[in-house]
Short mmCIF file of C-alpha atoms in Angstrom, two decimals:
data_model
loop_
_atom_site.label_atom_id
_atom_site.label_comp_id
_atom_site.label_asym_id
_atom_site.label_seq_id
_atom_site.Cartn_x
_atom_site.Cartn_y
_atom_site.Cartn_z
CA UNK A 29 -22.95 -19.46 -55.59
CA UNK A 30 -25.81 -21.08 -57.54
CA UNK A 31 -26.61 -18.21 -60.20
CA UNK A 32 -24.37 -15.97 -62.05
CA UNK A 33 -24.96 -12.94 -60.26
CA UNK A 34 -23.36 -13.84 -56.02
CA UNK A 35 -25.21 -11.95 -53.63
CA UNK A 36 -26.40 -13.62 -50.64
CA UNK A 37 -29.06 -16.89 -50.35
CA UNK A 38 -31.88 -16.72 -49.33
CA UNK A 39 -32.97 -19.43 -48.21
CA UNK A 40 -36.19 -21.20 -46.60
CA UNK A 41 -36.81 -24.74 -45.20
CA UNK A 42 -38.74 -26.59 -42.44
CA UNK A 43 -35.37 -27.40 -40.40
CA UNK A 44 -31.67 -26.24 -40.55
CA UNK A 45 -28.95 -27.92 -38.81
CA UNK A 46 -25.58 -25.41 -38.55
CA UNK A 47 -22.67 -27.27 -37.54
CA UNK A 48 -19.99 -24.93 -36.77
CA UNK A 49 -16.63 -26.75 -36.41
CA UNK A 50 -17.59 -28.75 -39.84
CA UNK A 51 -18.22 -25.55 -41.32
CA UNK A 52 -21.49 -26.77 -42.67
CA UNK A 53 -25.05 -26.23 -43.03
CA UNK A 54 -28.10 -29.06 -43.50
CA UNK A 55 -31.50 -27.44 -44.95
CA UNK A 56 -34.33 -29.85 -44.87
CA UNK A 57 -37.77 -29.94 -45.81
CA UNK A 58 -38.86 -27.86 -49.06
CA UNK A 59 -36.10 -26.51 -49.59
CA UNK A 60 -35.79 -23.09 -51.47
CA UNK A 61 -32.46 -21.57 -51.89
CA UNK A 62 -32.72 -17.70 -54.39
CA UNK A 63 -29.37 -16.02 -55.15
CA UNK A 64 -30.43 -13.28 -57.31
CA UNK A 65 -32.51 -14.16 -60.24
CA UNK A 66 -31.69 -18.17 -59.37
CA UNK A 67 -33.44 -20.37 -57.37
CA UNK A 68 -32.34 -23.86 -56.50
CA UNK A 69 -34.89 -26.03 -55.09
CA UNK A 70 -34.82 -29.42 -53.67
CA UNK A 71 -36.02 -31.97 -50.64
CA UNK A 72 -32.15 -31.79 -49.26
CA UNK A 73 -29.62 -29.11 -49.55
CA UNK A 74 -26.18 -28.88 -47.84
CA UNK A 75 -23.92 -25.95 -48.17
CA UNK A 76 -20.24 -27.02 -47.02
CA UNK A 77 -18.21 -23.81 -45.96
CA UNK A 78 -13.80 -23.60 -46.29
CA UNK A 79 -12.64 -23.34 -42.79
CA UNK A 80 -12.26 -20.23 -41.38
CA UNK A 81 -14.03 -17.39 -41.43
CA UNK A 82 -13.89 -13.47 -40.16
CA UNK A 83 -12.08 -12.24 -37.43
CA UNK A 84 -15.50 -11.41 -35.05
CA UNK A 85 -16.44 -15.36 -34.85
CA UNK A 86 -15.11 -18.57 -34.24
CA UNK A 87 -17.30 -20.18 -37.10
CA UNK A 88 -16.02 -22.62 -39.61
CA UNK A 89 -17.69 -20.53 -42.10
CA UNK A 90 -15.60 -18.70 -44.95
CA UNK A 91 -16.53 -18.76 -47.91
CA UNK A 92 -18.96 -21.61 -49.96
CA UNK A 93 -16.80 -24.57 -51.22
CA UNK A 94 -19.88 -26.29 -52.33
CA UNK A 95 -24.06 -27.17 -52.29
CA UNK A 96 -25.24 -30.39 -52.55
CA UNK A 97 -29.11 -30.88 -53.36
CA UNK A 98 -31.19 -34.18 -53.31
CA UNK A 99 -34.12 -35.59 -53.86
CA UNK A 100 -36.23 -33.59 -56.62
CA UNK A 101 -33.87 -30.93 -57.45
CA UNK A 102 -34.64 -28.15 -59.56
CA UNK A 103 -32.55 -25.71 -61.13
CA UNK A 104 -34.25 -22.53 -62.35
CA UNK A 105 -32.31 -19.45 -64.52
CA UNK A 106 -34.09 -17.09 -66.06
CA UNK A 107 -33.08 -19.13 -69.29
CA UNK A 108 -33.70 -21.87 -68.30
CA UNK A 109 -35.73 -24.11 -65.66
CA UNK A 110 -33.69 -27.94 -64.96
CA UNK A 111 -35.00 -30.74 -62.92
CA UNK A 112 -33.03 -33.67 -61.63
CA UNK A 113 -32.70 -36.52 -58.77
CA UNK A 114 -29.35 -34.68 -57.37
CA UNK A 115 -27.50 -31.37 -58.01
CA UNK A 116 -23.65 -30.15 -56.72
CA UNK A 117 -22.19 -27.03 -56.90
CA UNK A 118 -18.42 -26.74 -56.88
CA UNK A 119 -16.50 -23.29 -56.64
CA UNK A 120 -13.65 -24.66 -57.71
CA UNK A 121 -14.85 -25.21 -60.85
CA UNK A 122 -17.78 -22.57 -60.65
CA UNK A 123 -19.81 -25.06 -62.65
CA UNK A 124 -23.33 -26.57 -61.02
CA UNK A 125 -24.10 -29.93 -62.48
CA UNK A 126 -27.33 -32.14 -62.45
CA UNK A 127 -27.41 -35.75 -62.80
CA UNK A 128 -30.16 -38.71 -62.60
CA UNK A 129 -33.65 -38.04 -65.00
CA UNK A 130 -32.83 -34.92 -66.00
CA UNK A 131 -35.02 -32.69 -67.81
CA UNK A 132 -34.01 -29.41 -69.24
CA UNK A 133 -36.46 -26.48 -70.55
CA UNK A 134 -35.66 -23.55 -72.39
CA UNK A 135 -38.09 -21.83 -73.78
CA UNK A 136 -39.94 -24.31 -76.26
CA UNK A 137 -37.33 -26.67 -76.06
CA UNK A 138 -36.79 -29.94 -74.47
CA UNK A 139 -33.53 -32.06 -73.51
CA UNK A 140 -33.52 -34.60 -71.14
CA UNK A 141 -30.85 -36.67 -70.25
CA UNK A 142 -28.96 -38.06 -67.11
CA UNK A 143 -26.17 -35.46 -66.87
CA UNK A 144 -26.21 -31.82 -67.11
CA UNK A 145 -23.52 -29.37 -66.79
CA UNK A 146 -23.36 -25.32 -66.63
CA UNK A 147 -20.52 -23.12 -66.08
CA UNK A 148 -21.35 -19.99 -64.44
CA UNK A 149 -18.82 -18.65 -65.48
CA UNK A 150 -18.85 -18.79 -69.12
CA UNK A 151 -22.29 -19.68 -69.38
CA UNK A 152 -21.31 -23.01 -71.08
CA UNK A 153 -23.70 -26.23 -70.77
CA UNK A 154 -23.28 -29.27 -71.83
CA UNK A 155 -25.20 -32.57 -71.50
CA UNK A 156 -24.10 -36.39 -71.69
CA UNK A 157 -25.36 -39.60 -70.72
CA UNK A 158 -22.72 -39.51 -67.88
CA UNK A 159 -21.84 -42.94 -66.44
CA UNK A 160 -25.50 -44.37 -67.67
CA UNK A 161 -24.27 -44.14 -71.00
CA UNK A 162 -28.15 -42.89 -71.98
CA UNK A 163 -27.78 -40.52 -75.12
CA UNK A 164 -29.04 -37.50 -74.96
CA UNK A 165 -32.49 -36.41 -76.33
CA UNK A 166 -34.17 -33.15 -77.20
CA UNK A 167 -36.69 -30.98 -79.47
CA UNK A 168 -35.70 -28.29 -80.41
CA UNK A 169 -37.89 -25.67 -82.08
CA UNK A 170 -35.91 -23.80 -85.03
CA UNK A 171 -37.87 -21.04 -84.74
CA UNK A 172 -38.16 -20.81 -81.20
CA UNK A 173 -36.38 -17.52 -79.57
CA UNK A 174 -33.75 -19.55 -77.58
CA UNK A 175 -33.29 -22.45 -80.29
CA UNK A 176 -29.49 -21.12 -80.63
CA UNK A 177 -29.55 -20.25 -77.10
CA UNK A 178 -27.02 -17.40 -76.21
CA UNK A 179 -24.48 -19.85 -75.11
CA UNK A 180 -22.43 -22.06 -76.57
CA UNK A 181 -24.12 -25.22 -75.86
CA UNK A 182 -22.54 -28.85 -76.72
CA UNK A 183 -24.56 -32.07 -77.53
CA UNK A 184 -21.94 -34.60 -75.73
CA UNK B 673 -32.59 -86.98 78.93
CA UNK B 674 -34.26 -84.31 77.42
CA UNK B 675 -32.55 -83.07 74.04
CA UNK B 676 -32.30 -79.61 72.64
CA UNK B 677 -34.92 -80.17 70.32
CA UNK B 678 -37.53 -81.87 72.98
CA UNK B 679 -36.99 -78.72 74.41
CA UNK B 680 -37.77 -76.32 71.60
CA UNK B 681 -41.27 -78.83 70.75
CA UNK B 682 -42.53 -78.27 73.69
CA UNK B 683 -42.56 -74.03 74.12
CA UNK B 684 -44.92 -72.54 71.48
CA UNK B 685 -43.33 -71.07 68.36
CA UNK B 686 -41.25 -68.01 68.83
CA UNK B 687 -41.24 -65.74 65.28
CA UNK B 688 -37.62 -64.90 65.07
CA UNK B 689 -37.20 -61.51 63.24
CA UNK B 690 -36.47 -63.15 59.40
CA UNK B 691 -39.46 -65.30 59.45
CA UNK B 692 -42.06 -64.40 57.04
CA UNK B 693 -45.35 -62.85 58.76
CA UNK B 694 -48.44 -65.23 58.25
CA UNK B 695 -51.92 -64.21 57.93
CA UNK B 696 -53.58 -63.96 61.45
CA UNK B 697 -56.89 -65.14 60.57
CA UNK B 698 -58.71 -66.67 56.91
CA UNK B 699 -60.73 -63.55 56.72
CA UNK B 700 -57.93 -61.22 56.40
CA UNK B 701 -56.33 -64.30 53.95
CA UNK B 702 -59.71 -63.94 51.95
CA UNK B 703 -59.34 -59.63 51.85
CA UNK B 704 -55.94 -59.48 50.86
CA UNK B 705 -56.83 -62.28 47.59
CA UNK B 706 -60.05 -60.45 46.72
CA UNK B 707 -57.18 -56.66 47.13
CA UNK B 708 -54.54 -58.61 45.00
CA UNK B 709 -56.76 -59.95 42.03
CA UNK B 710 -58.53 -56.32 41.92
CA UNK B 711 -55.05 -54.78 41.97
CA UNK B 712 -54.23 -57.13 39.02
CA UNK B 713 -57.75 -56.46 36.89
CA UNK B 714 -56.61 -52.48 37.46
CA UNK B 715 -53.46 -53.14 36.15
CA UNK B 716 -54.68 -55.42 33.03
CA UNK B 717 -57.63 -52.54 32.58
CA UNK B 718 -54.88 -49.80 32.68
CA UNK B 719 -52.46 -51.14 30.03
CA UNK B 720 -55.10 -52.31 27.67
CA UNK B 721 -56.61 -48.54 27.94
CA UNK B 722 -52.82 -47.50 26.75
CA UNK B 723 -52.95 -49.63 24.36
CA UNK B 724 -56.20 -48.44 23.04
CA UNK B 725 -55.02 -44.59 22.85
CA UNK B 726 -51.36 -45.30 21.24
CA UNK B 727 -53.36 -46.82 18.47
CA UNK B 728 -56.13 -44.24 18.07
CA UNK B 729 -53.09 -41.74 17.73
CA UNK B 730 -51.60 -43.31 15.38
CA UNK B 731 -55.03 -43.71 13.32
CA UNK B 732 -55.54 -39.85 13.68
CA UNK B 733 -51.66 -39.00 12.22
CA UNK B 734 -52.24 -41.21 9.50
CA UNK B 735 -55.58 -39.77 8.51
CA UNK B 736 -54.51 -36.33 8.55
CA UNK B 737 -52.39 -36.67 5.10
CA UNK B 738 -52.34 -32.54 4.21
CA UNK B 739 -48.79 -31.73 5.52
CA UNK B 740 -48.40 -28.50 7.46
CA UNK B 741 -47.53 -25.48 5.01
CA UNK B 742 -44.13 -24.89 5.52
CA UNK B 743 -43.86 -21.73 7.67
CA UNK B 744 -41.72 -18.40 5.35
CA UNK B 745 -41.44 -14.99 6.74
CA UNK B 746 -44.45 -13.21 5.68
CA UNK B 747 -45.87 -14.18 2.43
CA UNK B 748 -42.68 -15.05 -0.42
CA UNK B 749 -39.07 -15.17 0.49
CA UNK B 750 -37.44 -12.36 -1.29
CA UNK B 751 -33.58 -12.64 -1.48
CA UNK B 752 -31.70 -9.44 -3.09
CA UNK B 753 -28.52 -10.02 -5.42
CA UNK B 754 -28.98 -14.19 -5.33
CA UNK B 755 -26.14 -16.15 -6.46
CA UNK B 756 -26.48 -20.01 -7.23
CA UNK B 757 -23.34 -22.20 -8.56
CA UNK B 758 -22.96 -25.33 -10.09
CA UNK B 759 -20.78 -27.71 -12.23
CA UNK B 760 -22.05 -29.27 -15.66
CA UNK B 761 -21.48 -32.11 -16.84
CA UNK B 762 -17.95 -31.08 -17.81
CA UNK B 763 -17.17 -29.89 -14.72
CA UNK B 764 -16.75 -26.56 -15.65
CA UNK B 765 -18.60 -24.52 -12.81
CA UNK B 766 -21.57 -22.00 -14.02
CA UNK B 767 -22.88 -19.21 -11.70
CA UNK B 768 -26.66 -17.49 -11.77
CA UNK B 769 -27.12 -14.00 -10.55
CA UNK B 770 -29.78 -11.55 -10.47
CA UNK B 771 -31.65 -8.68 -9.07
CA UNK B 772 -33.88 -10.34 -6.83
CA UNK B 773 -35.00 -13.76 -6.27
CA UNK B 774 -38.62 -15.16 -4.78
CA UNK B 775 -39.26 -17.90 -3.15
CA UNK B 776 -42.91 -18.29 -2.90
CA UNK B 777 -44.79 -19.96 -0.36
CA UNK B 778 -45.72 -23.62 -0.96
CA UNK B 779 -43.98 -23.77 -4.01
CA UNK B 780 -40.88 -26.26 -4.10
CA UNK B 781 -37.84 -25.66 -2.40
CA UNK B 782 -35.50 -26.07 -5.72
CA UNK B 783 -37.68 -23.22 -7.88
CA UNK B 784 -36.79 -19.95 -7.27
CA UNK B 785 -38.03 -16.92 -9.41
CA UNK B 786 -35.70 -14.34 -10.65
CA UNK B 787 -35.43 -10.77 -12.06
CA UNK B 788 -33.75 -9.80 -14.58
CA UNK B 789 -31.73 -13.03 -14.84
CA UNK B 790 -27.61 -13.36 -15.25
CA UNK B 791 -25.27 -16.21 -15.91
CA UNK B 792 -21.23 -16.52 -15.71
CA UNK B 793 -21.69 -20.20 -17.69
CA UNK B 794 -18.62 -21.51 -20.12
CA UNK B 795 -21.57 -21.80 -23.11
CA UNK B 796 -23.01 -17.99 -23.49
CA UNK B 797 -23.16 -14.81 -22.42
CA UNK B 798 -24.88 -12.26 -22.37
CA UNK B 799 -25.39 -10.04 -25.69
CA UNK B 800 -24.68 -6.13 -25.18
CA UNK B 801 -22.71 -5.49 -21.96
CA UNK B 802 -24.54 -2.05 -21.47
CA UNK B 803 -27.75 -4.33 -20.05
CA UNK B 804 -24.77 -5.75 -17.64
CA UNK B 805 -25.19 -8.97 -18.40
CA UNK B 806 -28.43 -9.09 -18.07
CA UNK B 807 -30.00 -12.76 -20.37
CA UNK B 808 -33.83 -11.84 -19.84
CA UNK B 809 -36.00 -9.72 -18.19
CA UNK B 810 -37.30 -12.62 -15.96
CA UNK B 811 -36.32 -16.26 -15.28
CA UNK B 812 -37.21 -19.29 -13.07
CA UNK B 813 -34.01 -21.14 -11.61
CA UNK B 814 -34.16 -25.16 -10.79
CA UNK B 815 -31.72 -26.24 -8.37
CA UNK B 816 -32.17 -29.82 -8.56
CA UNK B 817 -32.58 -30.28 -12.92
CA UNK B 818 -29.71 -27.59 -12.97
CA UNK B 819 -31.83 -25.64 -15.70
CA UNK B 820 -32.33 -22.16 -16.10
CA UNK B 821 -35.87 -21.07 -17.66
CA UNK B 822 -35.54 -17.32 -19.05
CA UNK B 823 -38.94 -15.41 -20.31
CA UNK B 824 -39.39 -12.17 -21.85
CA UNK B 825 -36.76 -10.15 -24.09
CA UNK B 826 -34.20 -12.98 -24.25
CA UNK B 827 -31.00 -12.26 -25.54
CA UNK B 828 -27.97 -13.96 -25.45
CA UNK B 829 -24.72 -15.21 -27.60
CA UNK B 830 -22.75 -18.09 -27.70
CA UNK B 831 -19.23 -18.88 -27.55
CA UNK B 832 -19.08 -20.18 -30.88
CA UNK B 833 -20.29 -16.61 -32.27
CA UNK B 834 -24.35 -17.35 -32.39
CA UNK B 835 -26.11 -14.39 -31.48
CA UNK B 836 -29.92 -15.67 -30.21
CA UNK B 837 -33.46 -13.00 -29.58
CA UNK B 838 -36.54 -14.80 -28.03
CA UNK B 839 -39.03 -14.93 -26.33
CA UNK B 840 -38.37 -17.65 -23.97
CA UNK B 841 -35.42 -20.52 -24.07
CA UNK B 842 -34.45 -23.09 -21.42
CA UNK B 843 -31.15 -23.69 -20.52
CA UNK B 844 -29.70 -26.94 -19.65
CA UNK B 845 -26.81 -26.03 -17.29
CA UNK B 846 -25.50 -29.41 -16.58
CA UNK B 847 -25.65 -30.43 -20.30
CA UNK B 848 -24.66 -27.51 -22.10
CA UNK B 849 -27.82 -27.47 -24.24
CA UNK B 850 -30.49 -24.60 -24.90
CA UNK B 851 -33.95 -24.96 -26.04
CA UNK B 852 -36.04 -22.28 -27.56
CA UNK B 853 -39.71 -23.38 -27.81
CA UNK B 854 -40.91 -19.50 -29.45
CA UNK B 855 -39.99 -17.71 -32.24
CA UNK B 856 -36.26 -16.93 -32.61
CA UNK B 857 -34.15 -14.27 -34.25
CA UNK B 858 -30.76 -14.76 -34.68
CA UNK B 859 -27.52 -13.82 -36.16
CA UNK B 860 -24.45 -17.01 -36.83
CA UNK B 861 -21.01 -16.84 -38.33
CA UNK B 862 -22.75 -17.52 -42.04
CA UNK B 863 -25.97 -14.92 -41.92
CA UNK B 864 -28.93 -14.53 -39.87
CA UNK B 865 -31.93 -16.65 -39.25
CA UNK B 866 -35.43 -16.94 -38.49
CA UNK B 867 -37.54 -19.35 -37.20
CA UNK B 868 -39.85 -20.97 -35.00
CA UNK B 869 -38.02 -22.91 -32.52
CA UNK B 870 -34.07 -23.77 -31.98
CA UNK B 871 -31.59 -25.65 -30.31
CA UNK B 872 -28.01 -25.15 -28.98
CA UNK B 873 -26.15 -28.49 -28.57
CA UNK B 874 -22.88 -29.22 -27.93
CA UNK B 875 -21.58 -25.71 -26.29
CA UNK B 876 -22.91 -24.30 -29.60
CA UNK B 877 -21.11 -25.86 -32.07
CA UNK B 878 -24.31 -27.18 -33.44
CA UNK B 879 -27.22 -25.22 -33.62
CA UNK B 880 -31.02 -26.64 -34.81
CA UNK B 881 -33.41 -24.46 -36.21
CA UNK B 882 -36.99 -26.11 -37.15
CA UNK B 883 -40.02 -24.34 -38.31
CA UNK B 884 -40.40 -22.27 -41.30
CA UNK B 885 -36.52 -21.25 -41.34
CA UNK B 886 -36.47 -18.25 -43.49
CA UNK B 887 -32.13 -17.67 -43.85
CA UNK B 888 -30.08 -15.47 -45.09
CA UNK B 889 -26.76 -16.92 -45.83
CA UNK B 890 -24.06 -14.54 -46.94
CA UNK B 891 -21.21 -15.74 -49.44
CA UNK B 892 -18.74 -13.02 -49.27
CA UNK B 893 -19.17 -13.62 -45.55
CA UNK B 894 -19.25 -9.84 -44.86
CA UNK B 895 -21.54 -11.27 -42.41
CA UNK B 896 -22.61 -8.82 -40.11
CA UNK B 897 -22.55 -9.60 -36.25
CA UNK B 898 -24.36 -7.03 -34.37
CA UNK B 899 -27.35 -7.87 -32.04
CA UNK B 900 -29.99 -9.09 -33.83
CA UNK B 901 -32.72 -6.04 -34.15
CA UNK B 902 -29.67 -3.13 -33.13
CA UNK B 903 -29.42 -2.41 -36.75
CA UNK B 904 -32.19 -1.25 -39.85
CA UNK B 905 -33.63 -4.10 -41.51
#
């Protein structure tokens, strides 16, 4: 999943290579991926599937084990709208994470930094420099209607 | 003494039977060279004249390049319930069926024309058995590049679970490759799929789509698998 809600993705692009015994899926070309009120967007996207899948085909496809995006990826909730050099979803950990010049917008405010990390499950972010070391940087508007946020967010 | 051979001087020359027969007189000597060396201009004349047509013939078949049509009973060759076999690359055999195939005049020998188009091949089949099998509603069959060109409600699946609708699609029967060059509809293992060309490598376990791919990928993978267009939008 890349949004909060499941549902299916939608997804355009100008090519798409399935490869059925790897269980995976290559989207290339301006790519736009919407699940529910999330869109993921980015120049590369590749959806890797858990083998298996239902009874009617042979696919490798059962369920999503993870999405990686590259090359001007953008991450866009209805909270908030993130923009980095790569993005990777993991079920396993149900979190999607952005790394490289990262840029983060809610509302009025700003963050950017090189590593960005959101649990869709609990709705948790967090930022840090990741291996870069770069500290984190933001504006944040007091008054602005998201300053809080309604997450927990932590400054890492 | 006379000798034997004082004898034989003296009588005038008896021809015995194996002597060759001289010419009596010069003038009949003179008519029989002039008869000979006429005989032999004749001959010379005759079998440079032979000469002469051998190579005008040959001049003539040379210059007349267009081939002769190649005779069919009346004006295509129409063959009911065809049936063409082959082996791919694999070696797995494929078989093409259909209604009727043409054969029409002057085209090549290796195209022939079918109607509503079948296929017993290891890499697809056809969609809903009700059509019996039936890939397209029309198709062009080429012995020698072992493909099979299908035009015109195209519907088939693949082994691997890919259900294809087209327009038109080519399939390579030796390589076990199919090429779409029109808009496609289909349904895969992981959702269904639009766009405005495709290809089916490797028996199907790798399928291209290229052209404004619009997808729908489903995540619960309830994904459906009827016929693409069977069931309401």
């Amino acid at each position: 999943q890349i949004g909060r809600s499941g549902g299916p993705l939608d997804v355009q692009a100008q090519n798409m290579d399935v490869f059925d015994a790897e269980g995976r899926i290559l989207l290339r070309g301006e790519v736009d991926v919407i699940q529910g009120d999330t869109r993921l967007a980015a120049d590369q996207i590749e959806i890797f599937y858990t083998p298996g899948g239902n009874a009617a085909t042979a696919g490798g496809f059962g369920d999503i084990s993870r999405i990686v995006a590259t090359g001007n990826v953008f991450y866009v909730t209805p909270l908030e709208r993130a923009r980095g050099s790569n993005g990777v979803y993991e079920a396993a950990s149900d979190t999607v994470t952005l790394t490289g010049n990262v840029v983060l917008t809610r509302g009025e405010n700003v963050i950017t930094t090189t590593r960005f990390v959101t649990n869709l499950t609990t709705g948790n972010s967090s930022f840090d420099g990741g291996e870069s070391g770069e500290r984190v940087r933001s504006v944040l508007f007091p008054g602005s209607e998201n300053a809080g946020g309604s997450d927990e967010d932590t400054n890492e | 003494m006379t000798t034997a051979t004082d004898s034989f001087d003296m009588q005038p020359p008896r021809h015995s039977r194996w002597e060759p027969m001289r010419a009596t007189t010069l003038e009949d000597a003179r008519r029989r060279t002039d008869f000979v060396r006429m005989l032999r201009f004749a001959l010379i004349g005759l079998a440079a004249a032979l000469g002469l047509i051998v190579v005008i013939q040959l001049l003539l078949n040379n210059s007349n390049a267009e081939p002769e049509a190649v005779e069919t009973v009346g004006e295509n060759a129409r063959m009911i319930n065809p049936r063409f076999t082959g082996r791919d690359e694999g070696g797995a055999p494929f078989t093409v069926t259909a209604d009727t195939a043409i054969r029409r005049r002057g085209e090549a020998l290796n195209l022939t024309e079918l109607e509503n188009p079948r296929i017993d091949f290891e890499m697809l089949e056809a969609i809903d058995q009700s059509a019996d099998g039936v890939l397209a509603e029309t198709g062009i069959y080429d012995s020698e590049a072992r493909t099979l060109d299908l035009d015109a409600d195209v519907r088939f699946r693949t082994r691997s679970g890919y259900l294809f609708r087209s327009e038109d699609a080519r399939i390579y029967l030796g390589e076990d490759r199919v090429v779409g060059d029109s808009a496609v509809e289909g349904i895969g293992p992981m959702g269904r799929i639009r766009a405005d060309r495709y290809e089916v490598l490797d028996g199907g376990d790798h399928v291209v789509f290229t052209g404004n791919v619009v997808a729908r990928i489903e995540t619960d993978n309830a994904s459906a698998t009827t016929a693409p267009g069977t069931e309401d939008e």
